[in-house]
Amino acid sequence: MIKAIALENVWLNFSDETKAAFKKNKAYQFQFKKEEELTESDFMETEVLVGLPKPDLLAKYKNLKWLQLLSAGTNGYTQGANFPQEVVLTNATGTYGLTISEHLLTMAFVLLRKFDLYQKQQEKEIWENIGQIQSIYGSTVLVHGLGDIGSHFAQKIQALGGHVIAVKRTVYGDEEFADEVYAETDLDKVLPRADIIASSVPGTHETYKLFNQEKFDLMKENAIFLNVGRGTNVDLEALCDALESKKIAGAGIDVTDPEPLPKGHRAWHTERLLITPHASGGYTLPETWRRFMKILKKNLDAYANGKELTNIVDMKTGYKRNAHK
């Protein structure tokens, strides 16, 4: 039997029935443990690991062949030099597109219709029409990253009458839900056209502080900037400067650098900056968990039968192998 361990950040979401079903799988000897409860025999014998283990502990697993992450993001594993070369890494791409795209859309509506300003007025008991607003209908929306999240968001934008410009690593010509498609190298060329910029790309060496003062200077004064990728992709000080100087109209971020965002940071009090605490994904939406379980079960069956796994990560890029993003 294949020894497999699901770490606490996975099995906390399991019902008793789900745990029982996994334990009945004849191909696997499944255990559910907290990382601090792992024994020397666990490190010696475990072949399959499911969850978000501490990257610096991976070297202790002497028989590990496959790590299934709970997240779509992989930068904590792919950017370190110590990830075991013999271990196959798979992520949870396909799990979060629905919930995170809805989070993006909510942030966009709040900022376009100035609900953030009306909320402040309500707190002060002020009854006053703030004035002109914007609509997604007829707007140009730059979708930065056309993976699972970006594709879901682009589809929703098109349904609402927006014009989608997609910017991605590689252009293949068969991209769905995009009216125009450009390579990453063309980002500066299309930024000045966008009313909304929504970025969902992972954190890599290439995307580190990609959105800096120069990028914000290229944006329209009415532009809305949204980021649900990684906090390291944005120069937060430059974003605060752009908002305070009104170079852009508003921003919504679900990720920050540093993270958690420290108390006292200027971003907390920057006007027209919406901040959520890395809450766009996770498993607060039941459908998200169902989608992850579908991927996990498919991969467990594939591994037990010697077939190729879904969502294998390219360790050089941090993306799912052969992903059209």
PDB file of C-alpha atoms in Angstrom:
ATOM      1  CA  MET A   1       0.000   0.000   0.000  1.00  0.00           C
ATOM      2  CA  ILE A   2       1.026   3.592  -0.645  1.00  0.00           C
ATOM      3  CA  LYS A   3       1.548   5.527   2.566  1.00  0.00           C
ATOM      4  CA  ALA A   4      -0.148   8.930   2.280  1.00  0.00           C
ATOM      5  CA  ILE A   5      -0.570  11.725   4.793  1.00  0.00           C
ATOM      6  CA  ALA A   6      -3.070  14.569   4.631  1.00  0.00           C
ATOM      7  CA  LEU A   7      -1.897  17.484   6.750  1.00  0.00           C
ATOM      8  CA  GLU A   8      -4.163  19.440   9.073  1.00  0.00           C
ATOM      9  CA  ASN A   9      -4.886  22.254   6.613  1.00  0.00           C
ATOM     10  CA  VAL A  10      -6.552  19.614   4.421  1.00  0.00           C
ATOM     11  CA  TRP A  11      -8.340  17.259   6.771  1.00  0.00           C
ATOM     12  CA  LEU A  12      -9.859  20.013   8.905  1.00  0.00           C
ATOM     13  CA  ASN A  13     -12.249  20.414   5.970  1.00  0.00           C
ATOM     14  CA  PHE A  14     -13.004  16.677   5.762  1.00  0.00           C
ATOM     15  CA  SER A  15     -16.280  15.330   7.064  1.00  0.00           C
ATOM     16  CA  ASP A  16     -16.143  12.068   9.020  1.00  0.00           C
ATOM     17  CA  GLU A  17     -17.621  10.346   5.963  1.00  0.00           C
ATOM     18  CA  THR A  18     -14.847  11.723   3.745  1.00  0.00           C
ATOM     19  CA  LYS A  19     -12.143  10.556   6.147  1.00  0.00           C
ATOM     20  CA  ALA A  20     -13.704   7.105   6.254  1.00  0.00           C
ATOM     21  CA  ALA A  21     -13.832   6.937   2.455  1.00  0.00           C
ATOM     22  CA  PHE A  22     -10.142   7.804   2.167  1.00  0.00           C
ATOM     23  CA  LYS A  23      -9.196   5.198   4.743  1.00  0.00           C
ATOM     24  CA  LYS A  24     -11.146   2.561   2.800  1.00  0.00           C
ATOM     25  CA  ASN A  25      -9.134   3.233  -0.370  1.00  0.00           C
ATOM     26  CA  LYS A  26      -7.330  -0.073  -0.878  1.00  0.00           C
ATOM     27  CA  ALA A  27      -4.420   1.506  -2.757  1.00  0.00           C
ATOM     28  CA  TYR A  28      -3.468   3.826   0.103  1.00  0.00           C
ATOM     29  CA  GLN A  29      -2.693   3.749   3.782  1.00  0.00           C
ATOM     30  CA  PHE A  30      -4.120   7.180   4.622  1.00  0.00           C
ATOM     31  CA  GLN A  31      -3.342   9.102   7.791  1.00  0.00           C
ATOM     32  CA  PHE A  32      -4.507  12.526   8.952  1.00  0.00           C
ATOM     33  CA  LYS A  33      -1.935  14.393  11.010  1.00  0.00           C
ATOM     34  CA  LYS A  34      -0.774  17.786  12.146  1.00  0.00           C
ATOM     35  CA  GLU A  35       2.717  18.581  10.905  1.00  0.00           C
ATOM     36  CA  GLU A  36       4.087  18.739  14.454  1.00  0.00           C
ATOM     37  CA  GLU A  37       2.749  15.208  15.095  1.00  0.00           C
ATOM     38  CA  LEU A  38       4.794  13.579  12.328  1.00  0.00           C
ATOM     39  CA  THR A  39       7.127  10.830  13.513  1.00  0.00           C
ATOM     40  CA  GLU A  40      10.466   9.629  12.206  1.00  0.00           C
ATOM     41  CA  SER A  41       8.719   6.702  10.527  1.00  0.00           C
ATOM     42  CA  ASP A  42       6.360   9.156   8.783  1.00  0.00           C
ATOM     43  CA  PHE A  43       9.343  11.008   7.337  1.00  0.00           C
ATOM     44  CA  MET A  44      10.938   7.716   6.269  1.00  0.00           C
ATOM     45  CA  GLU A  45       7.883   6.013   4.738  1.00  0.00           C
ATOM     46  CA  THR A  46       5.461   8.649   3.404  1.00  0.00           C
ATOM     47  CA  GLU A  47       5.188   8.515  -0.383  1.00  0.00           C
ATOM     48  CA  VAL A  48       2.306  10.952  -0.936  1.00  0.00           C
ATOM     49  CA  LEU A  49       1.713  14.195   0.941  1.00  0.00           C
ATOM     50  CA  VAL A  50      -1.387  16.393   0.650  1.00  0.00           C
ATOM     51  CA  GLY A  51      -1.543  19.918   2.051  1.00  0.00           C
ATOM     52  CA  LEU A  52       0.770  22.868   2.567  1.00  0.00           C
ATOM     53  CA  PRO A  53       3.850  21.525   4.347  1.00  0.00           C
ATOM     54  CA  LYS A  54       6.605  23.811   5.544  1.00  0.00           C
ATOM     55  CA  PRO A  55       9.060  23.918   2.619  1.00  0.00           C
ATOM     56  CA  ASP A  56      12.099  23.561   4.870  1.00  0.00           C
ATOM     57  CA  LEU A  57      10.778  20.224   6.179  1.00  0.00           C
ATOM     58  CA  LEU A  58      10.505  18.563   2.770  1.00  0.00           C
ATOM     59  CA  ALA A  59      14.114  17.374   2.857  1.00  0.00           C
ATOM     60  CA  LYS A  60      13.227  15.185   5.850  1.00  0.00           C
ATOM     61  CA  TYR A  61      10.889  13.028   3.739  1.00  0.00           C
ATOM     62  CA  LYS A  62      13.127  10.220   2.480  1.00  0.00           C
ATOM     63  CA  ASN A  63      10.533   8.370   0.360  1.00  0.00           C
ATOM     64  CA  LEU A  64       8.342  11.245  -0.844  1.00  0.00           C
ATOM     65  CA  LYS A  65       7.354  10.966  -4.506  1.00  0.00           C
ATOM     66  CA  TRP A  66       4.399  13.351  -4.870  1.00  0.00           C
ATOM     67  CA  LEU A  67       3.214  16.510  -3.107  1.00  0.00           C
ATOM     68  CA  GLN A  68      -0.328  17.719  -3.804  1.00  0.00           C
ATOM     69  CA  LEU A  69      -0.708  21.328  -2.724  1.00  0.00           C
ATOM     70  CA  LEU A  70      -3.893  22.797  -1.347  1.00  0.00           C
ATOM     71  CA  SER A  71      -3.143  26.072  -3.137  1.00  0.00           C
ATOM     72  CA  ALA A  72      -2.795  27.210  -6.732  1.00  0.00           C
ATOM     73  CA  GLY A  73       0.194  29.362  -5.812  1.00  0.00           C
ATOM     74  CA  THR A  74       3.527  27.537  -5.655  1.00  0.00           C
ATOM     75  CA  ASN A  75       6.143  30.239  -5.061  1.00  0.00           C
ATOM     76  CA  GLY A  76       6.919  29.012  -1.541  1.00  0.00           C
ATOM     77  CA  TYR A  77       8.123  25.758  -3.105  1.00  0.00           C
ATOM     78  CA  THR A  78       9.346  26.602  -6.605  1.00  0.00           C
ATOM     79  CA  GLN A  79      11.473  29.596  -5.622  1.00  0.00           C
ATOM     80  CA  GLY A  80      13.468  27.728  -3.015  1.00  0.00           C
ATOM     81  CA  ALA A  81      16.609  25.871  -3.989  1.00  0.00           C
ATOM     82  CA  ASN A  82      15.881  22.963  -1.651  1.00  0.00           C
ATOM     83  CA  PHE A  83      12.779  21.389  -3.204  1.00  0.00           C
ATOM     84  CA  PRO A  84      13.586  17.683  -3.726  1.00  0.00           C
ATOM     85  CA  GLN A  85      14.150  17.053  -7.432  1.00  0.00           C
ATOM     86  CA  GLU A  86      12.654  13.574  -7.283  1.00  0.00           C
ATOM     87  CA  VAL A  87       9.297  14.835  -5.961  1.00  0.00           C
ATOM     88  CA  VAL A  88       6.452  15.653  -8.360  1.00  0.00           C
ATOM     89  CA  LEU A  89       4.618  18.829  -7.339  1.00  0.00           C
ATOM     90  CA  THR A  90       0.958  19.369  -8.254  1.00  0.00           C
ATOM     91  CA  ASN A  91      -1.143  22.388  -7.379  1.00  0.00           C
ATOM     92  CA  ALA A  92      -4.859  23.137  -7.042  1.00  0.00           C
ATOM     93  CA  THR A  93      -5.367  25.066 -10.278  1.00  0.00           C
ATOM     94  CA  GLY A  94      -9.033  24.776 -11.232  1.00  0.00           C
ATOM     95  CA  THR A  95     -10.184  25.099  -7.639  1.00  0.00           C
ATOM     96  CA  TYR A  96     -10.281  28.849  -7.090  1.00  0.00           C
ATOM     97  CA  GLY A  97     -11.409  30.420 -10.380  1.00  0.00           C
ATOM     98  CA  LEU A  98     -15.043  30.773  -9.367  1.00  0.00           C
ATOM     99  CA  THR A  99     -14.601  32.283  -5.923  1.00  0.00           C
ATOM    100  CA  ILE A 100     -11.639  34.570  -6.669  1.00  0.00           C
ATOM    101  CA  SER A 101     -13.165  35.934  -9.882  1.00  0.00           C
ATOM    102  CA  GLU A 102     -16.298  36.838  -7.915  1.00  0.00           C
ATOM    103  CA  HIS A 103     -14.080  38.543  -5.329  1.00  0.00           C
ATOM    104  CA  LEU A 104     -12.444  40.569  -8.109  1.00  0.00           C
ATOM    105  CA  LEU A 105     -15.811  41.489  -9.552  1.00  0.00           C
ATOM    106  CA  THR A 106     -17.094  42.602  -6.147  1.00  0.00           C
ATOM    107  CA  MET A 107     -14.072  44.851  -5.613  1.00  0.00           C
ATOM    108  CA  ALA A 108     -14.536  46.320  -9.082  1.00  0.00           C
ATOM    109  CA  PHE A 109     -18.196  47.149  -8.462  1.00  0.00           C
ATOM    110  CA  VAL A 110     -17.469  48.692  -5.047  1.00  0.00           C
ATOM    111  CA  LEU A 111     -14.851  51.014  -6.525  1.00  0.00           C
ATOM    112  CA  LEU A 112     -16.630  51.817  -9.788  1.00  0.00           C
ATOM    113  CA  ARG A 113     -19.822  52.797  -7.965  1.00  0.00           C
ATOM    114  CA  LYS A 114     -17.957  54.430  -5.041  1.00  0.00           C
ATOM    115  CA  PHE A 115     -19.543  52.245  -2.375  1.00  0.00           C
ATOM    116  CA  ASP A 116     -16.365  52.640  -0.326  1.00  0.00           C
ATOM    117  CA  LEU A 117     -16.985  56.395  -0.142  1.00  0.00           C
ATOM    118  CA  TYR A 118     -20.673  55.941   0.604  1.00  0.00           C
ATOM    119  CA  GLN A 119     -19.751  53.591   3.455  1.00  0.00           C
ATOM    120  CA  LYS A 120     -17.622  56.340   4.991  1.00  0.00           C
ATOM    121  CA  GLN A 121     -20.515  58.779   4.608  1.00  0.00           C
ATOM    122  CA  GLN A 122     -22.856  56.329   6.321  1.00  0.00           C
ATOM    123  CA  GLU A 123     -20.488  56.071   9.287  1.00  0.00           C
ATOM    124  CA  LYS A 124     -20.682  59.870   9.619  1.00  0.00           C
ATOM    125  CA  GLU A 125     -24.461  59.991   8.937  1.00  0.00           C
ATOM    126  CA  ILE A 126     -23.960  62.069   5.790  1.00  0.00           C
ATOM    127  CA  TRP A 127     -26.712  61.992   3.127  1.00  0.00           C
ATOM    128  CA  GLU A 128     -25.012  63.267  -0.031  1.00  0.00           C
ATOM    129  CA  ASN A 129     -24.739  62.133  -3.646  1.00  0.00           C
ATOM    130  CA  ILE A 130     -21.036  61.774  -4.442  1.00  0.00           C
ATOM    131  CA  GLY A 131     -21.518  62.143  -8.184  1.00  0.00           C
ATOM    132  CA  GLN A 132     -20.208  60.463 -11.313  1.00  0.00           C
ATOM    133  CA  ILE A 133     -19.565  56.707 -11.334  1.00  0.00           C
ATOM    134  CA  GLN A 134     -18.268  54.172 -13.885  1.00  0.00           C
ATOM    135  CA  SER A 135     -19.670  50.975 -15.392  1.00  0.00           C
ATOM    136  CA  ILE A 136     -18.143  47.726 -16.573  1.00  0.00           C
ATOM    137  CA  TYR A 137     -20.382  48.005 -19.635  1.00  0.00           C
ATOM    138  CA  GLY A 138     -18.365  49.638 -22.389  1.00  0.00           C
ATOM    139  CA  SER A 139     -15.173  49.662 -20.332  1.00  0.00           C
ATOM    140  CA  THR A 140     -11.800  48.221 -21.302  1.00  0.00           C
ATOM    141  CA  VAL A 141     -10.599  45.631 -18.812  1.00  0.00           C
ATOM    142  CA  LEU A 142      -7.009  44.387 -18.810  1.00  0.00           C
ATOM    143  CA  VAL A 143      -6.894  40.846 -17.440  1.00  0.00           C
ATOM    144  CA  HIS A 144      -3.310  40.126 -16.405  1.00  0.00           C
ATOM    145  CA  GLY A 145      -2.955  36.337 -16.402  1.00  0.00           C
ATOM    146  CA  LEU A 146      -5.466  34.169 -18.247  1.00  0.00           C
ATOM    147  CA  GLY A 147      -5.318  31.047 -16.137  1.00  0.00           C
ATOM    148  CA  ASP A 148      -8.191  29.620 -14.107  1.00  0.00           C
ATOM    149  CA  ILE A 149      -8.861  32.857 -12.206  1.00  0.00           C
ATOM    150  CA  GLY A 150      -8.266  35.236 -15.101  1.00  0.00           C
ATOM    151  CA  SER A 151     -10.435  33.217 -17.485  1.00  0.00           C
ATOM    152  CA  HIS A 152     -13.343  33.122 -15.037  1.00  0.00           C
ATOM    153  CA  PHE A 153     -13.055  36.875 -14.491  1.00  0.00           C
ATOM    154  CA  ALA A 154     -12.740  37.660 -18.209  1.00  0.00           C
ATOM    155  CA  GLN A 155     -15.851  35.598 -18.950  1.00  0.00           C
ATOM    156  CA  LYS A 156     -17.840  37.589 -16.384  1.00  0.00           C
ATOM    157  CA  ILE A 157     -16.547  40.904 -17.744  1.00  0.00           C
ATOM    158  CA  GLN A 158     -17.582  40.009 -21.291  1.00  0.00           C
ATOM    159  CA  ALA A 159     -21.026  38.961 -20.069  1.00  0.00           C
ATOM    160  CA  LEU A 160     -21.394  42.425 -18.503  1.00  0.00           C
ATOM    161  CA  GLY A 161     -20.446  44.195 -21.727  1.00  0.00           C
ATOM    162  CA  GLY A 162     -16.785  44.923 -21.062  1.00  0.00           C
ATOM    163  CA  HIS A 163     -13.975  44.701 -23.625  1.00  0.00           C
ATOM    164  CA  VAL A 164     -11.282  42.272 -22.439  1.00  0.00           C
ATOM    165  CA  ILE A 165      -7.595  42.733 -23.172  1.00  0.00           C
ATOM    166  CA  ALA A 166      -5.670  39.700 -21.931  1.00  0.00           C
ATOM    167  CA  VAL A 167      -1.964  39.864 -21.137  1.00  0.00           C
ATOM    168  CA  LYS A 168      -0.222  36.530 -20.603  1.00  0.00           C
ATOM    169  CA  ARG A 169       3.163  34.857 -20.731  1.00  0.00           C
ATOM    170  CA  THR A 170       2.641  33.169 -24.075  1.00  0.00           C
ATOM    171  CA  VAL A 171       0.087  33.926 -26.782  1.00  0.00           C
ATOM    172  CA  TYR A 172      -1.305  30.837 -28.492  1.00  0.00           C
ATOM    173  CA  GLY A 173      -4.133  32.385 -30.500  1.00  0.00           C
ATOM    174  CA  ASP A 174      -6.888  30.133 -29.140  1.00  0.00           C
ATOM    175  CA  GLU A 175      -7.605  32.006 -25.903  1.00  0.00           C
ATOM    176  CA  GLU A 176     -11.227  32.110 -24.784  1.00  0.00           C
ATOM    177  CA  PHE A 177     -12.955  35.107 -23.211  1.00  0.00           C
ATOM    178  CA  ALA A 178     -10.535  37.702 -24.588  1.00  0.00           C
ATOM    179  CA  ASP A 179     -11.208  40.284 -27.286  1.00  0.00           C
ATOM    180  CA  GLU A 180      -7.493  41.018 -27.638  1.00  0.00           C
ATOM    181  CA  VAL A 181      -4.477  39.043 -26.440  1.00  0.00           C
ATOM    182  CA  TYR A 182      -0.953  40.331 -25.833  1.00  0.00           C
ATOM    183  CA  ALA A 183       2.274  38.880 -24.509  1.00  0.00           C
ATOM    184  CA  GLU A 184       3.700  39.980 -21.162  1.00  0.00           C
ATOM    185  CA  THR A 185       6.273  42.068 -23.014  1.00  0.00           C
ATOM    186  CA  ASP A 186       3.427  44.258 -24.337  1.00  0.00           C
ATOM    187  CA  LEU A 187       2.036  45.127 -20.895  1.00  0.00           C
ATOM    188  CA  ASP A 188       3.319  48.715 -20.961  1.00  0.00           C
ATOM    189  CA  LYS A 189       1.756  49.256 -24.373  1.00  0.00           C
ATOM    190  CA  VAL A 190      -1.777  48.304 -23.308  1.00  0.00           C
ATOM    191  CA  LEU A 191      -1.854  49.620 -19.726  1.00  0.00           C
ATOM    192  CA  PRO A 192      -2.798  53.177 -20.818  1.00  0.00           C
ATOM    193  CA  ARG A 193      -5.957  51.834 -22.497  1.00  0.00           C
ATOM    194  CA  ALA A 194      -7.416  50.054 -19.467  1.00  0.00           C
ATOM    195  CA  ASP A 195     -10.221  51.295 -17.229  1.00  0.00           C
ATOM    196  CA  ILE A 196      -9.735  48.268 -14.971  1.00  0.00           C
ATOM    197  CA  ILE A 197      -6.551  46.233 -14.476  1.00  0.00           C
ATOM    198  CA  ALA A 198      -7.012  42.868 -12.747  1.00  0.00           C
ATOM    199  CA  SER A 199      -3.879  40.819 -12.007  1.00  0.00           C
ATOM    200  CA  SER A 200      -3.956  37.203 -10.858  1.00  0.00           C
ATOM    201  CA  VAL A 201      -0.491  35.954 -11.797  1.00  0.00           C
ATOM    202  CA  PRO A 202       1.642  33.960  -9.336  1.00  0.00           C
ATOM    203  CA  GLY A 203       4.692  35.332  -7.616  1.00  0.00           C
ATOM    204  CA  THR A 204       7.890  34.671  -9.570  1.00  0.00           C
ATOM    205  CA  HIS A 205      11.244  36.377 -10.011  1.00  0.00           C
ATOM    206  CA  GLU A 206       9.856  38.006 -13.167  1.00  0.00           C
ATOM    207  CA  THR A 207       6.764  39.424 -11.443  1.00  0.00           C
ATOM    208  CA  TYR A 208       8.506  40.778  -8.316  1.00  0.00           C
ATOM    209  CA  LYS A 209       7.268  44.378  -7.865  1.00  0.00           C
ATOM    210  CA  LEU A 210       6.116  44.339 -11.473  1.00  0.00           C
ATOM    211  CA  PHE A 211       3.483  46.937 -10.660  1.00  0.00           C
ATOM    212  CA  ASN A 212       5.658  49.842  -9.574  1.00  0.00           C
ATOM    213  CA  GLN A 213       5.623  53.616  -9.986  1.00  0.00           C
ATOM    214  CA  GLU A 214       6.379  53.352 -13.708  1.00  0.00           C
ATOM    215  CA  LYS A 215       3.400  51.040 -14.264  1.00  0.00           C
ATOM    216  CA  PHE A 216       1.001  53.207 -12.246  1.00  0.00           C
ATOM    217  CA  ASP A 217       2.198  56.286 -14.162  1.00  0.00           C
ATOM    218  CA  LEU A 218       1.066  54.569 -17.379  1.00  0.00           C
ATOM    219  CA  MET A 219      -2.493  54.045 -16.136  1.00  0.00           C
ATOM    220  CA  LYS A 220      -5.474  56.317 -16.719  1.00  0.00           C
ATOM    221  CA  GLU A 221      -6.561  58.681 -13.965  1.00  0.00           C
ATOM    222  CA  ASN A 222      -9.896  56.829 -13.816  1.00  0.00           C
ATOM    223  CA  ALA A 223      -8.221  53.396 -13.689  1.00  0.00           C
ATOM    224  CA  ILE A 224      -9.090  50.778 -11.083  1.00  0.00           C
ATOM    225  CA  PHE A 225      -6.241  48.401 -10.152  1.00  0.00           C
ATOM    226  CA  LEU A 226      -6.957  44.974  -8.630  1.00  0.00           C
ATOM    227  CA  ASN A 227      -4.510  42.304  -7.431  1.00  0.00           C
ATOM    228  CA  VAL A 228      -5.305  38.804  -6.191  1.00  0.00           C
ATOM    229  CA  GLY A 229      -2.052  37.177  -7.358  1.00  0.00           C
ATOM    230  CA  ARG A 230       0.770  37.677  -4.874  1.00  0.00           C
ATOM    231  CA  GLY A 231       1.580  40.692  -2.748  1.00  0.00           C
ATOM    232  CA  THR A 232       5.183  40.654  -3.952  1.00  0.00           C
ATOM    233  CA  ASN A 233       3.951  41.512  -7.462  1.00  0.00           C
ATOM    234  CA  VAL A 234       3.059  45.050  -6.331  1.00  0.00           C
ATOM    235  CA  ASP A 235       5.185  47.835  -4.890  1.00  0.00           C
ATOM    236  CA  LEU A 236       2.733  48.734  -2.132  1.00  0.00           C
ATOM    237  CA  GLU A 237       4.363  52.083  -1.381  1.00  0.00           C
ATOM    238  CA  ALA A 238       4.099  53.045  -5.050  1.00  0.00           C
ATOM    239  CA  LEU A 239       0.434  51.997  -5.069  1.00  0.00           C
ATOM    240  CA  CYS A 240      -0.305  54.166  -2.029  1.00  0.00           C
ATOM    241  CA  ASP A 241       1.523  57.069  -3.692  1.00  0.00           C
ATOM    242  CA  ALA A 242      -0.513  56.628  -6.890  1.00  0.00           C
ATOM    243  CA  LEU A 243      -3.787  56.685  -4.961  1.00  0.00           C
ATOM    244  CA  GLU A 244      -2.867  59.614  -2.729  1.00  0.00           C
ATOM    245  CA  SER A 245      -1.737  61.673  -5.726  1.00  0.00           C
ATOM    246  CA  LYS A 246      -4.875  60.574  -7.643  1.00  0.00           C
ATOM    247  CA  LYS A 247      -2.839  59.125 -10.502  1.00  0.00           C
ATOM    248  CA  ILE A 248      -5.370  56.280 -10.438  1.00  0.00           C
ATOM    249  CA  ALA A 249      -8.952  56.253  -9.160  1.00  0.00           C
ATOM    250  CA  GLY A 250      -8.937  53.243  -6.869  1.00  0.00           C
ATOM    251  CA  ALA A 251      -7.452  49.859  -6.028  1.00  0.00           C
ATOM    252  CA  GLY A 252      -8.422  46.579  -4.425  1.00  0.00           C
ATOM    253  CA  ILE A 253      -5.850  44.108  -3.106  1.00  0.00           C
ATOM    254  CA  ASP A 254      -6.321  40.724  -1.458  1.00  0.00           C
ATOM    255  CA  VAL A 255      -2.588  40.146  -0.998  1.00  0.00           C
ATOM    256  CA  THR A 256       0.160  42.375   0.386  1.00  0.00           C
ATOM    257  CA  ASP A 257       3.893  42.528   0.889  1.00  0.00           C
ATOM    258  CA  PRO A 258       4.548  42.163   3.753  1.00  0.00           C
ATOM    259  CA  GLU A 259       1.746  39.785   4.691  1.00  0.00           C
ATOM    260  CA  PRO A 260      -0.038  40.007   7.052  1.00  0.00           C
ATOM    261  CA  LEU A 261      -0.086  43.758   6.571  1.00  0.00           C
ATOM    262  CA  PRO A 262       1.364  45.256   9.781  1.00  0.00           C
ATOM    263  CA  LYS A 263      -0.696  47.511  11.996  1.00  0.00           C
ATOM    264  CA  GLY A 264       0.202  51.127  11.394  1.00  0.00           C
ATOM    265  CA  HIS A 265       1.027  50.626   7.708  1.00  0.00           C
ATOM    266  CA  ARG A 266      -0.101  53.591   5.610  1.00  0.00           C
ATOM    267  CA  ALA A 267      -2.051  51.286   3.276  1.00  0.00           C
ATOM    268  CA  TRP A 268      -4.684  50.698   5.969  1.00  0.00           C
ATOM    269  CA  HIS A 269      -5.694  54.353   5.758  1.00  0.00           C
ATOM    270  CA  THR A 270      -5.081  55.120   2.086  1.00  0.00           C
ATOM    271  CA  GLU A 271      -8.309  56.432   0.580  1.00  0.00           C
ATOM    272  CA  ARG A 272      -9.905  54.350  -2.163  1.00  0.00           C
ATOM    273  CA  LEU A 273      -7.765  51.310  -1.336  1.00  0.00           C
ATOM    274  CA  LEU A 274      -9.789  48.199  -0.523  1.00  0.00           C
ATOM    275  CA  ILE A 275      -7.886  45.549   1.440  1.00  0.00           C
ATOM    276  CA  THR A 276      -8.998  41.993   2.187  1.00  0.00           C
ATOM    277  CA  PRO A 277      -6.758  39.623   4.204  1.00  0.00           C
ATOM    278  CA  HIS A 278      -5.898  37.020   1.545  1.00  0.00           C
ATOM    279  CA  ALA A 279      -9.528  35.940   1.745  1.00  0.00           C
ATOM    280  CA  SER A 280     -10.523  35.729  -1.921  1.00  0.00           C
ATOM    281  CA  GLY A 281      -9.646  32.036  -2.110  1.00  0.00           C
ATOM    282  CA  GLY A 282      -9.595  29.575   0.744  1.00  0.00           C
ATOM    283  CA  TYR A 283     -12.511  27.277   1.404  1.00  0.00           C
ATOM    284  CA  THR A 284     -15.127  29.639   2.783  1.00  0.00           C
ATOM    285  CA  LEU A 285     -17.198  28.896  -0.333  1.00  0.00           C
ATOM    286  CA  PRO A 286     -18.318  25.222  -0.215  1.00  0.00           C
ATOM    287  CA  GLU A 287     -18.079  24.865  -4.000  1.00  0.00           C
ATOM    288  CA  THR A 288     -14.344  25.618  -3.798  1.00  0.00           C
ATOM    289  CA  TRP A 289     -13.784  22.618  -1.548  1.00  0.00           C
ATOM    290  CA  ARG A 290     -15.826  20.380  -3.859  1.00  0.00           C
ATOM    291  CA  ARG A 291     -13.613  21.417  -6.763  1.00  0.00           C
ATOM    292  CA  PHE A 292     -10.420  20.658  -4.844  1.00  0.00           C
ATOM    293  CA  MET A 293     -11.727  17.242  -3.810  1.00  0.00           C
ATOM    294  CA  LYS A 294     -12.469  16.420  -7.443  1.00  0.00           C
ATOM    295  CA  ILE A 295      -8.855  17.211  -8.393  1.00  0.00           C
ATOM    296  CA  LEU A 296      -7.468  15.296  -5.406  1.00  0.00           C
ATOM    297  CA  LYS A 297      -9.513  12.153  -6.062  1.00  0.00           C
ATOM    298  CA  LYS A 298      -8.595  12.191  -9.756  1.00  0.00           C
ATOM    299  CA  ASN A 299      -4.901  12.493  -8.927  1.00  0.00           C
ATOM    300  CA  LEU A 300      -5.003   9.804  -6.244  1.00  0.00           C
ATOM    301  CA  ASP A 301      -6.533   7.382  -8.742  1.00  0.00           C
ATOM    302  CA  ALA A 302      -3.996   8.373 -11.409  1.00  0.00           C
ATOM    303  CA  TYR A 303      -1.023   7.935  -9.082  1.00  0.00           C
ATOM    304  CA  ALA A 304      -2.188   4.534  -7.854  1.00  0.00           C
ATOM    305  CA  ASN A 305      -2.552   3.373 -11.462  1.00  0.00           C
ATOM    306  CA  GLY A 306       0.716   4.810 -12.751  1.00  0.00           C
ATOM    307  CA  LYS A 307      -0.941   7.486 -14.888  1.00  0.00           C
ATOM    308  CA  GLU A 308       0.099  11.121 -15.332  1.00  0.00           C
ATOM    309  CA  LEU A 309      -1.113  13.510 -12.674  1.00  0.00           C
ATOM    310  CA  THR A 310      -3.198  16.631 -13.268  1.00  0.00           C
ATOM    311  CA  ASN A 311      -1.705  20.068 -12.512  1.00  0.00           C
ATOM    312  CA  ILE A 312       1.974  19.095 -12.513  1.00  0.00           C
ATOM    313  CA  VAL A 313       3.976  22.255 -11.795  1.00  0.00           C
ATOM    314  CA  ASP A 314       6.900  23.376 -13.933  1.00  0.00           C
ATOM    315  CA  MET A 315       9.538  24.064 -11.277  1.00  0.00           C
ATOM    316  CA  LYS A 316      11.270  26.693 -13.431  1.00  0.00           C
ATOM    317  CA  THR A 317       8.219  28.879 -14.060  1.00  0.00           C
ATOM    318  CA  GLY A 318       5.986  28.083 -11.079  1.00  0.00           C
ATOM    319  CA  TYR A 319       3.068  27.567 -13.449  1.00  0.00           C
ATOM    320  CA  LYS A 320       1.122  24.426 -14.193  1.00  0.00           C
ATOM    321  CA  ARG A 321       2.950  22.545 -16.932  1.00  0.00           C
ATOM    322  CA  ASN A 322       1.680  23.494 -20.422  1.00  0.00           C
ATOM    323  CA  ALA A 323      -0.657  26.095 -18.925  1.00  0.00           C
ATOM    324  CA  HIS A 324      -1.832  28.743 -21.414  1.00  0.00           C
ATOM    325  CA  LYS A 325      -1.563  31.688 -18.993  1.00  0.00           C
TER     326      LYS A 325
END
